[in-house]
Short mmCIF file of C-alpha atoms in Angstrom, two decimals:
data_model
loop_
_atom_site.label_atom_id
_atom_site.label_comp_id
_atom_site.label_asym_id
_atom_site.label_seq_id
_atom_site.Cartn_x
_atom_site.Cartn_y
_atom_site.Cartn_z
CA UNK X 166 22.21 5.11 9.17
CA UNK X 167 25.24 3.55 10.46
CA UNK X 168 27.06 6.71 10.53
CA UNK X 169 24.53 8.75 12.31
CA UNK X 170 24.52 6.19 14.75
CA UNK X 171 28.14 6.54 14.93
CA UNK X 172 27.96 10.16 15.35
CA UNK X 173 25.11 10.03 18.45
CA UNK X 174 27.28 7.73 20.23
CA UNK X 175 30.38 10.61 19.97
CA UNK X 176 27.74 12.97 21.27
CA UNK X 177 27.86 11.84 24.44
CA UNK X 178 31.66 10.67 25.03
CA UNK X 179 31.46 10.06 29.29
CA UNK X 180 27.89 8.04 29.09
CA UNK X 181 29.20 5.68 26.12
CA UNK X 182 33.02 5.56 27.58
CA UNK X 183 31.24 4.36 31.07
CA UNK X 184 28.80 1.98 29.26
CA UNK X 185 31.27 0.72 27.07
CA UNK X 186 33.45 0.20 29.59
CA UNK X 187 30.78 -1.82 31.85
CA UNK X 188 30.38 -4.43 28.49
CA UNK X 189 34.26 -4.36 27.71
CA UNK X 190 34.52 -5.90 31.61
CA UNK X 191 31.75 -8.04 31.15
CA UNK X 192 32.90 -9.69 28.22
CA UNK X 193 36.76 -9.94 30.05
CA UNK X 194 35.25 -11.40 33.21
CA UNK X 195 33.29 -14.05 30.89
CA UNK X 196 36.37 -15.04 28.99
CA UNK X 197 38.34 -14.85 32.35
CA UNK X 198 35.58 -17.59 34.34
CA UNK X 199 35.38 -19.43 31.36
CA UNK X 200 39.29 -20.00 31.03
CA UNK X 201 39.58 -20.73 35.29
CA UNK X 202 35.84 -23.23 34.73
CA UNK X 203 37.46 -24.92 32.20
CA UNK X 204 40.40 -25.92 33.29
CA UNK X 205 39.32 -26.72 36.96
CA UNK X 206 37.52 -28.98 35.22
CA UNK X 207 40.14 -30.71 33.15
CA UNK X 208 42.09 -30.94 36.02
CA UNK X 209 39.23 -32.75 37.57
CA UNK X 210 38.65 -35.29 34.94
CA UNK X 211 42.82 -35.42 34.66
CA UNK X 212 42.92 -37.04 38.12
CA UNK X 213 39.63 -39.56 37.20
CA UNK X 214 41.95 -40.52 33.85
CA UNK X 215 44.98 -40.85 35.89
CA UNK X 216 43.35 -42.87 38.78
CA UNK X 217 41.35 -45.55 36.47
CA UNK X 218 42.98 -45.84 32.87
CA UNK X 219 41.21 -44.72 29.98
CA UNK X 220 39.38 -48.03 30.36
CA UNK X 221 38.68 -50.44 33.43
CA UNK X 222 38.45 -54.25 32.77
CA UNK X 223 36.25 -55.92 35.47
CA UNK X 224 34.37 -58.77 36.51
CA UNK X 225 30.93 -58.86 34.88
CA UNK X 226 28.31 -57.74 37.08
CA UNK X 227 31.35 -56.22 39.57
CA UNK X 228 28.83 -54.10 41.57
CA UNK X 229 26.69 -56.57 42.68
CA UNK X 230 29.77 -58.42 44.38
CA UNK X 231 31.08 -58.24 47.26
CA UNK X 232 33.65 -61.29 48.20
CA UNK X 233 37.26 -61.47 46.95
CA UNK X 234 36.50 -64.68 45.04
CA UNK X 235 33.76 -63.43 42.86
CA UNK X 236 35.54 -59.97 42.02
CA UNK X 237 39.45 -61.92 41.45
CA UNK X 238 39.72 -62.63 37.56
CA UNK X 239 42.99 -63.87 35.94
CA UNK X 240 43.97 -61.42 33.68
CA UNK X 241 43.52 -62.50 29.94
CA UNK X 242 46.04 -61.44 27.00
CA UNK X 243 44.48 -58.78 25.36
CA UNK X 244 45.08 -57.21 22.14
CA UNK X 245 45.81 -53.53 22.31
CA UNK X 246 47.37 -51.08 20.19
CA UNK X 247 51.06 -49.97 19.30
CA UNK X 248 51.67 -48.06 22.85
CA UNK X 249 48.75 -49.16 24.89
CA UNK X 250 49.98 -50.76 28.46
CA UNK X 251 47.99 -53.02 30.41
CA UNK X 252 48.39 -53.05 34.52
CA UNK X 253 46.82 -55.17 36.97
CA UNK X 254 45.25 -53.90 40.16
CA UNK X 255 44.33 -56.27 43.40
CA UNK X 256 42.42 -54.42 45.43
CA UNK X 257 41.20 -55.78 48.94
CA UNK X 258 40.11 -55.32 52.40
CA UNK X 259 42.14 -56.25 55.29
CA UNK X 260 43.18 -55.36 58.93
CA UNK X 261 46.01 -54.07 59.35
CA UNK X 262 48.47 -54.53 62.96
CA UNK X 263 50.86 -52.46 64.63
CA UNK X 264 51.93 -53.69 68.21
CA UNK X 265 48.07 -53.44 69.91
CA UNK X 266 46.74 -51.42 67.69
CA UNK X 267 44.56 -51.83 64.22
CA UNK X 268 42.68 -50.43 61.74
CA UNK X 269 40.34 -51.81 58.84
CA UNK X 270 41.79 -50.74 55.22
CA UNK X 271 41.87 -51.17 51.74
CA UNK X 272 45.14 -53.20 50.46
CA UNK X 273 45.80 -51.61 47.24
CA UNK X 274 48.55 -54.18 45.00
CA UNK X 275 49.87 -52.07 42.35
CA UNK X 276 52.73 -52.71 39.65
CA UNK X 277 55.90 -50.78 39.44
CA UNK X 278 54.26 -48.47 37.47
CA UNK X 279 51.14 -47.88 39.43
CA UNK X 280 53.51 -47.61 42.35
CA UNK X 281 55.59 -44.93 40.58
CA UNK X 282 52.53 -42.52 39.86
CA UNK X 283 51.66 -42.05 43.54
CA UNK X 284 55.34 -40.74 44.51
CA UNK X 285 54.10 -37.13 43.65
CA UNK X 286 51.74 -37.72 46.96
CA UNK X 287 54.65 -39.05 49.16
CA UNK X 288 54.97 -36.85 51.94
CA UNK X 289 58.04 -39.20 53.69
CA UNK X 290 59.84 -41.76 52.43
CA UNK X 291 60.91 -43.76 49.25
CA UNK X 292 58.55 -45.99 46.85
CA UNK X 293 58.50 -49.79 47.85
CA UNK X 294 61.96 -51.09 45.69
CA UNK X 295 60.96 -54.97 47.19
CA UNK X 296 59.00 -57.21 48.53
CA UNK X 297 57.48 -56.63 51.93
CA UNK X 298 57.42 -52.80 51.73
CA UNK X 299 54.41 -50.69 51.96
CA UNK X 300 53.21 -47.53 51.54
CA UNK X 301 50.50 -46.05 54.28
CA UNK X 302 48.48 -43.14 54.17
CA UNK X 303 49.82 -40.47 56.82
CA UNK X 304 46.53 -40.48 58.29
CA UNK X 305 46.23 -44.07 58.74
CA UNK X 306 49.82 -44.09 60.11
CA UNK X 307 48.87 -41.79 62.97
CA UNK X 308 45.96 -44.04 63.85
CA UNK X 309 48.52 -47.20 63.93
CA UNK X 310 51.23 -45.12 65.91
CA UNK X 311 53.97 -46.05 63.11
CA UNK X 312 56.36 -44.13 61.19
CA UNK X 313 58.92 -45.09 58.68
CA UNK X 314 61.13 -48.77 59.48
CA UNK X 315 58.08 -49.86 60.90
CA UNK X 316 57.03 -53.47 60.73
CA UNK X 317 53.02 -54.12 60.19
CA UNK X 318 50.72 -57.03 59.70
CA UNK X 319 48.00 -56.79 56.99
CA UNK X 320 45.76 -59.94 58.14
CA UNK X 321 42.71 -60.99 55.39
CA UNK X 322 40.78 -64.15 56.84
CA UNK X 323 38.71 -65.96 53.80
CA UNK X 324 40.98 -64.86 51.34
CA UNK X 325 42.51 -66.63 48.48
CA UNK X 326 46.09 -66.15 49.23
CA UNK X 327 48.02 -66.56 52.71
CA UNK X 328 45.54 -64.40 54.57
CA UNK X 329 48.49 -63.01 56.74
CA UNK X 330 51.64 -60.82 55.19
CA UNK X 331 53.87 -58.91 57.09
CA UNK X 332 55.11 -55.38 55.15
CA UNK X 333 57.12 -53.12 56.21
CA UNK X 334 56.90 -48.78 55.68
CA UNK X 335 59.17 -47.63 53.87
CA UNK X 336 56.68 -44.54 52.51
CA UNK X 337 53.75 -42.16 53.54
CA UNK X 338 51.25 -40.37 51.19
CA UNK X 339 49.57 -36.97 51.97
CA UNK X 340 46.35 -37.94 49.90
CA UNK X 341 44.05 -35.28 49.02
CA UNK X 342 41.36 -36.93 50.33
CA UNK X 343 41.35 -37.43 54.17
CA UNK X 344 38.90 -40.20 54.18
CA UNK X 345 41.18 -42.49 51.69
CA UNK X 346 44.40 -41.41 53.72
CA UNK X 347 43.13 -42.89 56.33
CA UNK X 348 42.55 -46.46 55.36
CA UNK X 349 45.12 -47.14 52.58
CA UNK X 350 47.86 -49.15 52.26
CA UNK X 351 49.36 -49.61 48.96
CA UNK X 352 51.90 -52.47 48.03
CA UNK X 353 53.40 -54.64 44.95
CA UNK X 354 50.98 -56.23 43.20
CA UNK X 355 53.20 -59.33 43.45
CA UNK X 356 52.84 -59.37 47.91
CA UNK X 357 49.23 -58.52 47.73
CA UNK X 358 48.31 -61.64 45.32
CA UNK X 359 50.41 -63.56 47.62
CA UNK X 360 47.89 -62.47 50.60
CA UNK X 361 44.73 -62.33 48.78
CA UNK X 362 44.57 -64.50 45.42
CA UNK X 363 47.61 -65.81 43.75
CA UNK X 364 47.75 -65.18 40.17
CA UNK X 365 44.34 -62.55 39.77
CA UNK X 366 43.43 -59.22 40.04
CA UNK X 367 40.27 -57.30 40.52
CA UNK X 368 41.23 -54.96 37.88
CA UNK X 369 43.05 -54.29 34.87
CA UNK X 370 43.66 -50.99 33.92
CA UNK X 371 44.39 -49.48 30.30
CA UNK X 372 46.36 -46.49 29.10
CA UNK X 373 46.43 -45.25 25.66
CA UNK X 374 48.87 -42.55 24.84
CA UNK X 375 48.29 -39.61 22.63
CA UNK X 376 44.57 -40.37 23.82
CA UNK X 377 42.76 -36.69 25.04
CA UNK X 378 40.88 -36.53 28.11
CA UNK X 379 37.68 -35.63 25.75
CA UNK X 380 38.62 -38.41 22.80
CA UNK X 381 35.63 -40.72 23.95
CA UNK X 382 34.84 -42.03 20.20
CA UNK X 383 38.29 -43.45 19.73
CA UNK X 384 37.81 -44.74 22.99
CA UNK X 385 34.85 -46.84 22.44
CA UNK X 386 36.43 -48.14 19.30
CA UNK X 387 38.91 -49.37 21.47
CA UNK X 388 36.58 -50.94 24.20
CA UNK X 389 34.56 -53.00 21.58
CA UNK X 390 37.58 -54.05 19.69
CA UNK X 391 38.26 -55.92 23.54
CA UNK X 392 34.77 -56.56 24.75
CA UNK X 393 34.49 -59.88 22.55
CA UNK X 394 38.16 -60.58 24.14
CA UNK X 395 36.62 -60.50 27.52
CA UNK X 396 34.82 -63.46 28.40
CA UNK X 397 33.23 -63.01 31.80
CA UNK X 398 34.25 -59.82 31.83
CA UNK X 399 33.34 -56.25 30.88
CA UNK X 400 35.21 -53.12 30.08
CA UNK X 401 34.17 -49.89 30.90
CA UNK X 402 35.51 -46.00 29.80
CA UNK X 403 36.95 -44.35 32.55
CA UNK X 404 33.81 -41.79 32.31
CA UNK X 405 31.66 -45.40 33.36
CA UNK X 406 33.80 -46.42 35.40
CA UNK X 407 32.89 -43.20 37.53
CA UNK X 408 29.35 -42.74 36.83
CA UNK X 409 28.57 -40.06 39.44
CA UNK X 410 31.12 -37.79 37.95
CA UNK X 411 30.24 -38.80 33.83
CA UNK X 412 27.12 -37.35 35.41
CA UNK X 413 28.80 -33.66 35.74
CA UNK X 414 30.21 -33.59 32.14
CA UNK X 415 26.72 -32.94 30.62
CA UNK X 416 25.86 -29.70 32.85
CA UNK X 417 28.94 -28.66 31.76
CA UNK X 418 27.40 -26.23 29.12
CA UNK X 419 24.47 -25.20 31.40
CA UNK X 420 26.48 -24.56 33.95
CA UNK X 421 28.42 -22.34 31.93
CA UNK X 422 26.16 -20.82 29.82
CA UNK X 423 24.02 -19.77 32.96
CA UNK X 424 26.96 -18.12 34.61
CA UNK X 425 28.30 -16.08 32.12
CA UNK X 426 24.13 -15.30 31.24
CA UNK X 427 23.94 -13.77 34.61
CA UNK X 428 27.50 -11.41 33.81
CA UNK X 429 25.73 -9.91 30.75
CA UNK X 430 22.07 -9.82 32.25
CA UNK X 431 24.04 -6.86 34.25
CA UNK X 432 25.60 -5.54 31.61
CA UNK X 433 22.42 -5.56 29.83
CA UNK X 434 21.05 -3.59 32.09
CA UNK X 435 23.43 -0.85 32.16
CA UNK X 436 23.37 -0.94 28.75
CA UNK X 437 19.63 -0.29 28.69
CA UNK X 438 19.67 2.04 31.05
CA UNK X 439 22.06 4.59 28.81
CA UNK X 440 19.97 3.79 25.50
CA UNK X 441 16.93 4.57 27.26
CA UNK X 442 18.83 7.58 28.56
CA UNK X 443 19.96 8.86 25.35
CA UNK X 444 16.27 8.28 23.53
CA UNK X 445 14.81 10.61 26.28
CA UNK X 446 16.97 13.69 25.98
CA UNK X 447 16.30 12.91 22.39
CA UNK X 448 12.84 12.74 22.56
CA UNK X 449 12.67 16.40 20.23
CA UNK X 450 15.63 15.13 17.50
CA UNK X 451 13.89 11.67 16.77
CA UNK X 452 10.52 14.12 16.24
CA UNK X 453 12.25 15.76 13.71
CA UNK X 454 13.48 12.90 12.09
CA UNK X 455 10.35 11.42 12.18
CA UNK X 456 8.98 14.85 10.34
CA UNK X 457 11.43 14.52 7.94
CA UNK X 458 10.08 11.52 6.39
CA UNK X 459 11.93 9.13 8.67
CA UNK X 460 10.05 5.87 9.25
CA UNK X 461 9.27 4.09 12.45
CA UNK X 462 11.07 1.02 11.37
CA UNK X 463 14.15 3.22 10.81
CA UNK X 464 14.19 5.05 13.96
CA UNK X 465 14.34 1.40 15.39
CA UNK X 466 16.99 0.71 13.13
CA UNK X 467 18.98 3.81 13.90
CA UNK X 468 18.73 2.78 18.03
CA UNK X 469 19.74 -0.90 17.38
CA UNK X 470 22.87 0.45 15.45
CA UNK X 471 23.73 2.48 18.32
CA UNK X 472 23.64 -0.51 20.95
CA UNK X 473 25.05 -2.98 18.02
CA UNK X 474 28.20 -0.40 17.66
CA UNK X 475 28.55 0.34 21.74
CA UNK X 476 28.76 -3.23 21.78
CA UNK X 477 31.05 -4.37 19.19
CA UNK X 478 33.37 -1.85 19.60
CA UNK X 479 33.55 -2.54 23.41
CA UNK X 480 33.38 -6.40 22.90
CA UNK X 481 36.19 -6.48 20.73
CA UNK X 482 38.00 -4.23 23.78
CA UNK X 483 37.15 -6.89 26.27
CA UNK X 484 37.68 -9.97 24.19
CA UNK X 485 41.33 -8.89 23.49
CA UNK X 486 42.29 -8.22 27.10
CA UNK X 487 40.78 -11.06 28.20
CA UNK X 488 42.19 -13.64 25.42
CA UNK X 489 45.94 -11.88 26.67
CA UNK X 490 45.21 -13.09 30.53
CA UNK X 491 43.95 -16.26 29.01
CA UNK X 492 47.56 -16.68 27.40
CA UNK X 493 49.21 -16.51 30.62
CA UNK X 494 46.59 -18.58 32.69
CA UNK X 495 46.76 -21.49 30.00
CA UNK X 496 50.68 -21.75 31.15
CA UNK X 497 49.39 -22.26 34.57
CA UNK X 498 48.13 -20.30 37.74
CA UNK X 499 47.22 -21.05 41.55
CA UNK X 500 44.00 -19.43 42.91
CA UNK X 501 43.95 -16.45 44.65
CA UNK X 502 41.98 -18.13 47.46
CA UNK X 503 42.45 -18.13 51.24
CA UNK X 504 43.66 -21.59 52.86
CA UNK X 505 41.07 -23.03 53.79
CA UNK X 506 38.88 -22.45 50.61
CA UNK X 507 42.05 -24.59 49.01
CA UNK X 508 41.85 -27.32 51.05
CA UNK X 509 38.44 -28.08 50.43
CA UNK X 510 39.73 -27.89 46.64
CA UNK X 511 42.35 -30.56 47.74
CA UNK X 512 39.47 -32.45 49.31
CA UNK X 513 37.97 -33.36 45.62
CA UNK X 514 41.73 -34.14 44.26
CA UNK X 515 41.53 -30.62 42.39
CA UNK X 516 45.74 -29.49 41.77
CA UNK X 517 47.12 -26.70 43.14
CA UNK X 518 48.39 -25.63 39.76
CA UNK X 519 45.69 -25.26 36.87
CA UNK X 520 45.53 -24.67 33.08
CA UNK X 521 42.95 -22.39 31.92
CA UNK X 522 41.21 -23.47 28.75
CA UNK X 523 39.38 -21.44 26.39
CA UNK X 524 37.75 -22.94 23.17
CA UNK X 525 36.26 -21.59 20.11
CA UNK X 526 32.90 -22.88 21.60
CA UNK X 527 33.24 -20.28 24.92
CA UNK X 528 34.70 -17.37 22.36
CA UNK X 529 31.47 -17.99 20.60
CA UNK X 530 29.03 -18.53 23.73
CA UNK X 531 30.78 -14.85 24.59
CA UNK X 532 30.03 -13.08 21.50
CA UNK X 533 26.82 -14.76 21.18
CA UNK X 534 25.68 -13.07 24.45
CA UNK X 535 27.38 -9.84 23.69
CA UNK X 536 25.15 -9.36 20.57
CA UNK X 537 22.23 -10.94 22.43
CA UNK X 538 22.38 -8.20 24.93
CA UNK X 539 22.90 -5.28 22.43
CA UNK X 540 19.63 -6.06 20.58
CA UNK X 541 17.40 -7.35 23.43
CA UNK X 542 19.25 -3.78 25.40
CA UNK X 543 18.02 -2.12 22.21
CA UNK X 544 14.43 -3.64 21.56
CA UNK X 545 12.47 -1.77 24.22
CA UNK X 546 13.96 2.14 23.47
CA UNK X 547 14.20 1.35 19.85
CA UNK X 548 9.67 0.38 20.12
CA UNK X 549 9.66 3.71 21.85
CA UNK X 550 10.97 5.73 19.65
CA UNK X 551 9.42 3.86 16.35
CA UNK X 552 6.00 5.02 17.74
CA UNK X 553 6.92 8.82 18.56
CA UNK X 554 4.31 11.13 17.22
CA UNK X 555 6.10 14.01 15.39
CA UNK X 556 4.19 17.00 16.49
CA UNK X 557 3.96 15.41 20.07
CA UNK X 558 7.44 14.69 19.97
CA UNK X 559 8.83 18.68 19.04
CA UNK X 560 6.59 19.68 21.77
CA UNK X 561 8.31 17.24 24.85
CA UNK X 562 10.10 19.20 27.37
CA UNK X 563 12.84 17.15 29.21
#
């Protein structure tokens, strides 16, 4: 059986090239979305990881709190493991003066090495070495009318701390978010707990090397290994800590599963299109068959192998091509998109340069399709013939 179906397919060279061809693409284009989906979305959740911690330590009930005093903690010893680094985060609003002008922002106090990680976003300038330097976003800067040397006034009435500090800029970030640009200012943690609360923060944030973006059981071990360390307190994964985006990881697989659906529902169709194709000019050969003591179940069978080879064979074509690209996207890429389709990309903190990922699951979810399609291509020309009358059959005229 499997040879015969071999042999019908070589019958017709140009139809099966072409439909071979069409599945071979289909399969390439899968692998090929599923490597640029998946790492857009690492990327993504890179910049949430990189942004929060793997975990957040807050005041209990943080959300429900508005004033300084309530969110302020001081920041307990906790015990972490070999590697892990703690760093403290004051976070709080103020206005901020230049000569007659001001603006409402968010004071950001960060330690040296929360300081250090925005210097890939400094568009002018040097990271604040001392006390009384500041970084601004350039969009805020504009607003104020200041540029680098500039002296300005952060001024926080009701707050712990001095309620007045005087910084000056000495660097200005080109956030990817406009909206953030323009209302942050980002200093030592040491000046902004001078200003706002002396001795607290509003956050503490934890990094664990060698931890993957995905490693989320680990992770909780972690958290309640510290939760009974946290009095007043709670501790949260950087996934909670962002709850409207933890809400995109689980349409993940839908998302992806309907996309690449839709690539080999065409294909699909194509594909029944040329089985169909081939069982009508047929028609006469399958009523022989069928004379010849050839059951209906095995005519079925004999039209299944035919899709189930067109398919494997031209699978295996695609899959190969498209694992190769795959090789040179995972060493990293920049989309082929016009400007302003990459600044909106910029808008959501998405890189520049991304990493395509492909997994066994997606390899899988590919092949899984491709032999979907073949059968269900299969199922309705395969009935067809399997119910061919013989005489009827020898008699049909094309």
């Amino acid at each position: 059986m499997l040879r015969l179906a071999w042999r019908n397919l070589l019958r017709t060279p140009g139809r099966s090239l072409v439909t071979g061809g069409v599945v071979a693409l289909v399969v390439f284009l899968s692998l090929l979305f599923l490597s640029v989906y998946g790492g857009a979305f690492d990327a993504f959740f890179q910049l949430l990881l990189e942004r929060t911690g793997h975990l957040v330590v807050r005041v209990e009930g943080y959300k429900g709190k508005e004033d300084l005093e309530s969110l302020a903690f001081v920041p307990p010893e906790l015990p972490l493991p070999p590697g892990a680094r703690v760093e403290g985060v004051l976070e709080g609003g103020a206005l901020l003066l230049a000569h007659e002008r001001s603006r409402a922002v968010v004071l950001t106090g960060l330690e040296p090495l929360g300081l250090a990680r925005q210097e890939s976003l400094l568009a002018a300038g040097r990271l604040p070495q001392a006390q009384g330097e500041a970084l601004l976003g350039e969009a805020l800067a504009r607003a104020l009318k200041v540029g680098l040397g500039d002296e300005v006034v952060a001024y926080a009435p009701g707050s712990l701390g001095l309620g007045v500090y005087a910084f000056r800029v000495v660097g200005l970030l080109d956030l990817p978010e406009t909206h953030l640009e323009a209302r942050t200012l980002l200093v030592p943690l040491a000046d902004a707990q001078v200003l706002l609360a002396p001795g607290r923060v509003t956050r503490l944030e934890v990094r664990l090397p060698g931890l993957g973006l995905y490693d989320l059981k680990p992770l909780e071990e972690v958290k309640a290994a510290l939760m009974p360390h946290l009095p007043g307190l709670v501790a949260e994964t950087w996934l909670e800590a962002n709850p409207a985006y933890a809400a995109i990881l689980p349409l993940y697989d839908a998302v992806m599963g309907i996309y690449v659906g839709f690539f080999f529902l065409l294909g699909g169709l194509i594909l029944l299109n040329a089985l169909y194709l081939s069982l009508v000019e047929r028609v006469r050969e399958f009523g022989l068959l069928a004379a010849l003591g050839l059951t209906g179940r095995r005519l079925m069978a004999l039209v299944f192998w035919e899709s189930l080879l067109l398919v494997g064979v031209a699978a295996l074509g695609g899959m190969g091509a498209g694992l190769l690209v795959h090789l040179e996207l995972a060493d990293g890429f920049r989309l082929p998109l016009p400007g302003w389709i990459l600044e909106q990309y910029r808008e959501f903190g998405l890189p520049e340069v991304l990493y395509g990922r492909l997994g066994v699951k997606e390899v899988l979810l590919t092949l899984g399709y491709a032999v979907g399609t073949g059968l269900l291509a299969a199922l309705w020309p395969g009935w067809l013939a399997s119910r061919l009358e013989p005489v009827e059959a020898m008699r049909y005229v094309p």
